[in-house]
Structures are given as structure tokens and as C-alpha cells.
Short mmCIF file of C-alpha atoms in Angstrom, two decimals:
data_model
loop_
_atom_site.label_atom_id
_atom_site.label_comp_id
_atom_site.label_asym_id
_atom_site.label_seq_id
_atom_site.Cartn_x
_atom_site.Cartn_y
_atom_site.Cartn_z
CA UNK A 1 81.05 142.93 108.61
CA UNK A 2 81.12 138.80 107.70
CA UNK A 3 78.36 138.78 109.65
CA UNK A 4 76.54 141.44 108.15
CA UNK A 5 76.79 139.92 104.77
CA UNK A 6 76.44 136.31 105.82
CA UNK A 7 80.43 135.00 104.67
CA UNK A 8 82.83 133.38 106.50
CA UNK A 9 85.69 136.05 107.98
CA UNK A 10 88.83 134.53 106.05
CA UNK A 11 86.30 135.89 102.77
CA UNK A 12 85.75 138.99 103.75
CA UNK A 13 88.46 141.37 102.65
CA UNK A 14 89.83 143.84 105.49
CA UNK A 15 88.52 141.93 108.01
CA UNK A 16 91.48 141.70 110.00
CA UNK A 17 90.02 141.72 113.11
CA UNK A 18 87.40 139.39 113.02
CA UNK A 19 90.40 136.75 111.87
CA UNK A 20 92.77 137.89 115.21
CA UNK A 21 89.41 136.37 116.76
CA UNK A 22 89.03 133.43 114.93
CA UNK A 23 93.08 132.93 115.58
CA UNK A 24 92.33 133.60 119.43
CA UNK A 25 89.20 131.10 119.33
CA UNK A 26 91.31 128.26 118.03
CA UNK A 27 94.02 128.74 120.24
CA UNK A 28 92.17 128.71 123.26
CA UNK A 29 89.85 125.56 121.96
CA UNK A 30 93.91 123.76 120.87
CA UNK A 31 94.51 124.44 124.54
CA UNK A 32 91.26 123.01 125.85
CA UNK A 33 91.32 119.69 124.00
CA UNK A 34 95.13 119.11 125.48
CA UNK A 35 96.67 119.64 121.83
CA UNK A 36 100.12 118.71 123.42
CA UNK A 37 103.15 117.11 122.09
CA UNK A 38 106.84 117.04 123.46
CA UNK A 39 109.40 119.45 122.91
CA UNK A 40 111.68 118.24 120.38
CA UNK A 41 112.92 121.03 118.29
CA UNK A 42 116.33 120.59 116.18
CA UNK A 43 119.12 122.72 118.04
CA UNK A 44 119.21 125.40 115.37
CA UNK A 45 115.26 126.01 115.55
CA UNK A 46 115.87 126.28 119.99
CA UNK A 47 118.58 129.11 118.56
CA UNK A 48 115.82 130.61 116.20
CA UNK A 49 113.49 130.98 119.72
CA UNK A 50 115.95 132.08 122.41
CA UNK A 51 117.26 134.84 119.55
CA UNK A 52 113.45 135.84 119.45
CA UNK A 53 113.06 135.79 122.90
CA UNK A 54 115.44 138.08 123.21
CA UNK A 55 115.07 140.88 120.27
CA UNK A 56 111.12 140.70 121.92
CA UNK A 57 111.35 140.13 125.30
CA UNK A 58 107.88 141.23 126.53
CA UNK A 59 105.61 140.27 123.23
CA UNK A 60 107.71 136.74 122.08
CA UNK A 61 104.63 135.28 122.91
CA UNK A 62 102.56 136.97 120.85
CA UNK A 63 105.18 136.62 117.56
CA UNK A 64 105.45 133.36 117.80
CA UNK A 65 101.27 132.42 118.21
CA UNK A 66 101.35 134.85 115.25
CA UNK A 67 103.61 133.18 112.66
CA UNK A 68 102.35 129.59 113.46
CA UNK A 69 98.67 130.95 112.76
CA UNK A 70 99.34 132.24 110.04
CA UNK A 71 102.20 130.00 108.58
CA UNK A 72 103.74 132.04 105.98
CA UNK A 73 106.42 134.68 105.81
CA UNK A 74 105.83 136.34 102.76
CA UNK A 75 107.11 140.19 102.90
CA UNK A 76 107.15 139.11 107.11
CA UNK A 77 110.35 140.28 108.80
CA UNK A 78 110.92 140.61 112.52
CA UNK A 79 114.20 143.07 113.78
CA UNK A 80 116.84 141.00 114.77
CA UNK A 81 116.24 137.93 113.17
CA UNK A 82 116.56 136.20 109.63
CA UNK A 83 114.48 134.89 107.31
CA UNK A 84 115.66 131.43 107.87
CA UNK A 85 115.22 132.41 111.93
CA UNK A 86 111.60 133.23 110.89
CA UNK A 87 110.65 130.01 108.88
CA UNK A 88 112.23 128.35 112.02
CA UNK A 89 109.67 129.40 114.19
CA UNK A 90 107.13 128.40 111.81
CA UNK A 91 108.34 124.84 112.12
CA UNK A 92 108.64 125.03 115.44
CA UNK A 93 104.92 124.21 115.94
CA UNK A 94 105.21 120.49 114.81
CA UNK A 95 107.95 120.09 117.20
CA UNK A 96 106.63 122.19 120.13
CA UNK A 97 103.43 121.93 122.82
CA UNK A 98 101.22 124.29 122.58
CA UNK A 99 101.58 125.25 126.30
CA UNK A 100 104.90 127.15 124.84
CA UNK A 101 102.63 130.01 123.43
CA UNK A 102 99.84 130.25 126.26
#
């Protein structure tokens, strides 16, 4: 549809799948280029990812790529963890290689 009109994706309303895309384009170019730091999350935010790992064992993954694409949490819950779990994860990216997610 962004195409069709000649916008960008993130302007197009309901285009939800075009921006799952984008997210998977970026990842996979992050990846490429060796976007890669060391892993030095505070102990709380390691709690945050093993309880995630856990509620989600097969699609963690997935979650996680998720919330640091999109980097909010507005009206975002996940079962079995908090809020405070959630904007954990978030942070998590600046303190995390990428290589966790892929």
C-alpha cells in the first residue's frame, strides 16, 4: 500500500506489515555491519531476561527484538512479567550485543 501511494511505511496507517519488514531489514543490516557491544546489563535487567526467557520459552527471541524495535510500552504487557520487567528489556539494548536476539 506505501508503495502504491508513494509514502514511506511508518506514514501509512495499518500498514503493519510492511513495518515488521522494515524492523526485519534493519535487524539483519545491525547484524551485517557487526553492531556489537559487550554484555553489561545491571543484575536486575539479567533478572528481567531470564524471567522472560522463561514465561516464553520458544518465542523470547522474538519479544525481546520486538520491544527494542519498537521502544515503548504503552498499553504493552507480556504474561508473567511487570511493567518495570518490560521497560527492562527495553534498556537492555544499550547494554546488550545484538547477537543476543539473532
Amino acid at each position: 500500500m506505501a508503495q502504491d501511494i508513494g509514502k514511506g511505511v511508518w506514514i501509512v496507517n495499518n500498514n503493519k506489515s510492511g513495518w515488521r519488514e522494515i524492523r526485519r531489514v534493519l535487524f539483519t543490516i545491525m547484524e551485517a555491519i557487526d553492531v556489537d557491544k559487550e554484555f553489561s546489563a545491571a543484575d536486575e535487567v539479567v533478572f528481567s531476561l531470564e524471567k522472560l526467557k522463561q514465561a516464553h520459552p520458544d518465542k523470547w527471541k522474538r519479544l525481546l527484538r520486538h520491544l527494542w524495535m519498537c521502544g515503548h510500552t504503552f498499553g504493552f504487557t507480556l504474561p508473567g512479567l511487570s511493567q518495570g520487567d518490560v521497560q527492562n528489556l527495553i534498556g537492555l539494548k544499550e547494554t546488550s550485543p545484538i547477537s543476543l536476539v539473532s
